[in-house]
């Protein structure tokens, strides 16, 4: 029988892993990449961008970083070199079609009525369906000219959530960027796409306002501060202060020992937990509070947060549970002290002719350039790629955190998986094991449960994620439940979820990609 064809959309971290593991199972992967190179978000970034995760956690399980990379947090170009070496080593490049964009995908061979009548995913709980295929509309990424229509047996969407579709805040009438007559408005997506020289010239000798307080906003502010100094200070306009870590060793304790082992997961509630685990999470809640205070007091002391009025009103647990952690650039608050960076908090803002006006301040913030580091709408990318209005509606998140079973299968969209959308402490770590799970599913190692069971599991995860992440739950992050999630994947694949030798090692030692190098 002819091998099944699997379309993989995107050649970033998730797309490369998906290609490798589907190839290892005897399928024919076809990777579509709109850019001219692999790497996803790493191909268009700021010159100062580096990993937020230590490289021992940000790696593939079976492919080490080269010995020449000695930094704990490699820079963007080192990450790209690592990904290129991975692709070359496993022979993935020949399966990638560069500069090709998939405009839309259409499911054929089954009506909406049939789909609605199924109790099992795809009618059987298996990966493939008889005579049912996906048809892909593929165009040249530069000219938008049609290239071909490709028909495949399965689709893996690896399009990520931090690119392509910017999140633009809503403004009152006549208060949007069109009201800003004396300068220019960009999203960080546009700024990151510029070459480094052009980006540097754009901000030089300008009054720049950066909107946001996550990693891109912080790096942008530092670039502006280093370029212009206090003569033309950069204003950082933010809505919420977060627990930005000074390092990964609060009071000398590795953060991974507080939040990346099984004991740490005993302190919090888990989706589908039994009564004993529920009771343990209740009884051990004082330790959970204590761990958060260890990190918070360390950050307050090292960054002198009280001095700058930057102490968050929520707990560190809420930030790590929603993947809101961002390491501050080195000497960030020194730039605040010298006047090169001005911090301004406001729940909302609007544009005016000279720049920006904020609540409680009559005088506008004069700006020559405003950069919106306000995130992305990855959910829109997932929705828009479907031709079918039914499928688009099913992939509309509304108030849901992430309507996907095992964080990658929609119960009512067959022969399709999504990889790389849900965040974790290390997205590469998570994407790799998820791609392994998808490949094992494609190979028939296991079947999916009923649609009702999958929807119940999704609801359980959503309840827990909302409980610990609060208003930030939309980020769909499971940082504090990483091992619990991996255990579920291991059980599905028939692996022993206890990945370490010995009771105490399994309970207290942090888990890393190396623990999942083999079944």
mmCIF file of C-alpha atoms in Angstrom, residues 300-432:
data_model
loop_
_atom_site.group_PDB
_atom_site.id
_atom_site.type_symbol
_atom_site.label_atom_id
_atom_site.label_comp_id
_atom_site.label_asym_id
_atom_site.label_seq_id
_atom_site.Cartn_x
_atom_site.Cartn_y
_atom_site.Cartn_z
ATOM 1 C CA UNK A 300 11.679 42.610 44.559
ATOM 2 C CA UNK A 301 15.108 42.798 46.156
ATOM 3 C CA UNK A 302 17.243 42.338 43.034
ATOM 4 C CA UNK A 303 15.208 44.729 40.831
ATOM 5 C CA UNK A 304 14.229 47.147 43.640
ATOM 6 C CA UNK A 305 10.676 46.949 42.348
ATOM 7 C CA UNK A 306 9.222 49.087 45.126
ATOM 8 C CA UNK A 307 11.458 51.981 44.095
ATOM 9 C CA UNK A 308 9.997 51.960 40.581
ATOM 10 C CA UNK A 309 6.414 51.167 41.577
ATOM 11 C CA UNK A 310 6.658 47.880 39.661
ATOM 12 C CA UNK A 311 5.507 45.336 42.256
ATOM 13 C CA UNK A 312 2.764 43.250 40.596
ATOM 14 C CA UNK A 313 -0.588 42.962 42.348
ATOM 15 C CA UNK A 314 -0.896 39.252 41.490
ATOM 16 C CA UNK A 315 1.226 36.291 42.615
ATOM 17 C CA UNK A 316 4.179 34.746 40.829
ATOM 18 C CA UNK A 317 2.175 31.524 40.515
ATOM 19 C CA UNK A 318 -0.281 33.325 38.253
ATOM 20 C CA UNK A 319 2.526 34.573 36.015
ATOM 21 C CA UNK A 320 4.288 31.234 35.655
ATOM 22 C CA UNK A 321 0.948 29.459 35.187
ATOM 23 C CA UNK A 322 0.241 31.708 32.184
ATOM 24 C CA UNK A 323 3.802 31.770 30.765
ATOM 25 C CA UNK A 324 4.006 35.503 31.447
ATOM 26 C CA UNK A 325 7.619 35.282 32.571
ATOM 27 C CA UNK A 326 10.108 37.459 30.736
ATOM 28 C CA UNK A 327 13.684 38.043 31.820
ATOM 29 C CA UNK A 328 14.543 41.711 31.936
ATOM 30 C CA UNK A 329 17.376 42.824 29.662
ATOM 31 C CA UNK A 330 20.589 43.387 31.571
ATOM 32 C CA UNK A 331 20.763 46.831 33.235
ATOM 33 C CA UNK A 332 17.141 47.616 32.347
ATOM 34 C CA UNK A 333 16.445 49.543 35.539
ATOM 35 C CA UNK A 334 19.790 51.316 35.252
ATOM 36 C CA UNK A 335 18.419 52.773 32.026
ATOM 37 C CA UNK A 336 15.316 53.828 33.951
ATOM 38 C CA UNK A 337 17.530 55.533 36.569
ATOM 39 C CA UNK A 338 19.506 57.476 33.973
ATOM 40 C CA UNK A 339 16.308 58.612 32.228
ATOM 41 C CA UNK A 340 16.759 56.616 29.023
ATOM 42 C CA UNK A 341 13.588 54.637 29.753
ATOM 43 C CA UNK A 342 10.401 56.139 31.197
ATOM 44 C CA UNK A 343 7.811 53.748 32.636
ATOM 45 C CA UNK A 344 4.144 54.755 32.469
ATOM 46 C CA UNK A 345 1.217 52.644 33.585
ATOM 47 C CA UNK A 346 -2.232 53.067 32.091
ATOM 48 C CA UNK A 347 -5.168 50.666 31.643
ATOM 49 C CA UNK A 348 -5.847 52.143 28.205
ATOM 50 C CA UNK A 349 -4.616 54.775 25.801
ATOM 51 C CA UNK A 350 -5.534 56.488 22.564
ATOM 52 C CA UNK A 351 -3.699 58.322 19.837
ATOM 53 C CA UNK A 352 -3.725 62.061 19.260
ATOM 54 C CA UNK A 353 -1.982 64.284 16.736
ATOM 55 C CA UNK A 354 1.251 64.541 18.764
ATOM 56 C CA UNK A 355 1.420 60.993 20.056
ATOM 57 C CA UNK A 356 -0.498 59.231 22.820
ATOM 58 C CA UNK A 357 -2.862 60.333 25.580
ATOM 59 C CA UNK A 358 -3.397 58.191 28.661
ATOM 60 C CA UNK A 359 -5.936 58.140 31.429
ATOM 61 C CA UNK A 360 -5.352 60.697 34.182
ATOM 62 C CA UNK A 361 -2.817 62.747 32.207
ATOM 63 C CA UNK A 362 -3.811 65.852 30.274
ATOM 64 C CA UNK A 363 -0.517 66.330 28.488
ATOM 65 C CA UNK A 364 0.086 63.859 25.643
ATOM 66 C CA UNK A 365 3.174 61.667 25.392
ATOM 67 C CA UNK A 366 4.985 63.242 22.463
ATOM 68 C CA UNK A 367 6.233 60.577 20.084
ATOM 69 C CA UNK A 368 7.925 60.315 16.725
ATOM 70 C CA UNK A 369 7.416 56.558 16.584
ATOM 71 C CA UNK A 370 5.010 54.233 18.410
ATOM 72 C CA UNK A 371 5.720 50.499 18.411
ATOM 73 C CA UNK A 372 2.879 48.233 19.507
ATOM 74 C CA UNK A 373 4.407 45.206 21.225
ATOM 75 C CA UNK A 374 0.905 43.989 21.970
ATOM 76 C CA UNK A 375 1.169 40.352 20.963
ATOM 77 C CA UNK A 376 -0.392 38.243 18.243
ATOM 78 C CA UNK A 377 -3.677 36.566 17.310
ATOM 79 C CA UNK A 378 -2.578 33.009 16.701
ATOM 80 C CA UNK A 379 -6.171 31.854 17.149
ATOM 81 C CA UNK A 380 -7.100 33.854 14.052
ATOM 82 C CA UNK A 381 -4.456 32.040 12.008
ATOM 83 C CA UNK A 382 -5.867 28.676 13.017
ATOM 84 C CA UNK A 383 -9.372 29.789 12.173
ATOM 85 C CA UNK A 384 -8.663 31.494 8.862
ATOM 86 C CA UNK A 385 -6.828 28.620 7.200
ATOM 87 C CA UNK A 386 -10.009 26.545 6.823
ATOM 88 C CA UNK A 387 -12.150 26.911 3.720
ATOM 89 C CA UNK A 388 -15.164 25.476 5.514
ATOM 90 C CA UNK A 389 -17.178 27.941 7.585
ATOM 91 C CA UNK A 390 -18.106 25.004 9.822
ATOM 92 C CA UNK A 391 -14.468 24.262 10.603
ATOM 93 C CA UNK A 392 -13.674 27.959 11.059
ATOM 94 C CA UNK A 393 -16.488 28.188 13.575
ATOM 95 C CA UNK A 394 -15.251 25.097 15.408
ATOM 96 C CA UNK A 395 -11.753 26.565 15.657
ATOM 97 C CA UNK A 396 -13.076 29.862 17.034
ATOM 98 C CA UNK A 397 -11.898 30.029 20.619
ATOM 99 C CA UNK A 398 -14.376 32.559 22.005
ATOM 100 C CA UNK A 399 -13.884 32.276 25.788
ATOM 101 C CA UNK A 400 -12.107 28.938 25.566
ATOM 102 C CA UNK A 401 -8.456 28.633 26.519
ATOM 103 C CA UNK A 402 -7.647 26.016 23.896
ATOM 104 C CA UNK A 403 -10.378 23.714 22.488
ATOM 105 C CA UNK A 404 -7.928 20.906 21.687
ATOM 106 C CA UNK A 405 -7.543 17.410 23.113
ATOM 107 C CA UNK A 406 -3.998 16.739 24.333
ATOM 108 C CA UNK A 407 -3.485 20.375 23.289
ATOM 109 C CA UNK A 408 -3.421 19.423 19.600
ATOM 110 C CA UNK A 409 -6.515 17.512 18.385
ATOM 111 C CA UNK A 410 -9.881 19.178 17.805
ATOM 112 C CA UNK A 411 -12.542 16.547 18.610
ATOM 113 C CA UNK A 412 -14.669 17.518 15.607
ATOM 114 C CA UNK A 413 -12.044 18.229 12.931
ATOM 115 C CA UNK A 414 -10.713 14.892 11.635
ATOM 116 C CA UNK A 415 -7.333 14.011 10.136
ATOM 117 C CA UNK A 416 -5.715 17.164 11.485
ATOM 118 C CA UNK A 417 -3.447 18.091 14.393
ATOM 119 C CA UNK A 418 -2.160 21.411 15.742
ATOM 120 C CA UNK A 419 1.344 21.479 17.214
ATOM 121 C CA UNK A 420 3.140 24.411 18.831
ATOM 122 C CA UNK A 421 0.162 26.497 19.868
ATOM 123 C CA UNK A 422 -0.021 25.875 23.609
ATOM 124 C CA UNK A 423 2.828 27.395 25.617
ATOM 125 C CA UNK A 424 5.032 25.637 28.158
ATOM 126 C CA UNK A 425 8.290 26.272 30.057
ATOM 127 C CA UNK A 426 10.138 25.169 26.917
ATOM 128 C CA UNK A 427 8.207 25.186 23.671
ATOM 129 C CA UNK A 428 10.805 23.039 21.907
ATOM 130 C CA UNK A 429 10.606 20.432 24.670
ATOM 131 C CA UNK A 430 6.819 20.305 24.419
ATOM 132 C CA UNK A 431 6.626 20.393 20.629
ATOM 133 C CA UNK A 432 8.971 17.437 20.275
#
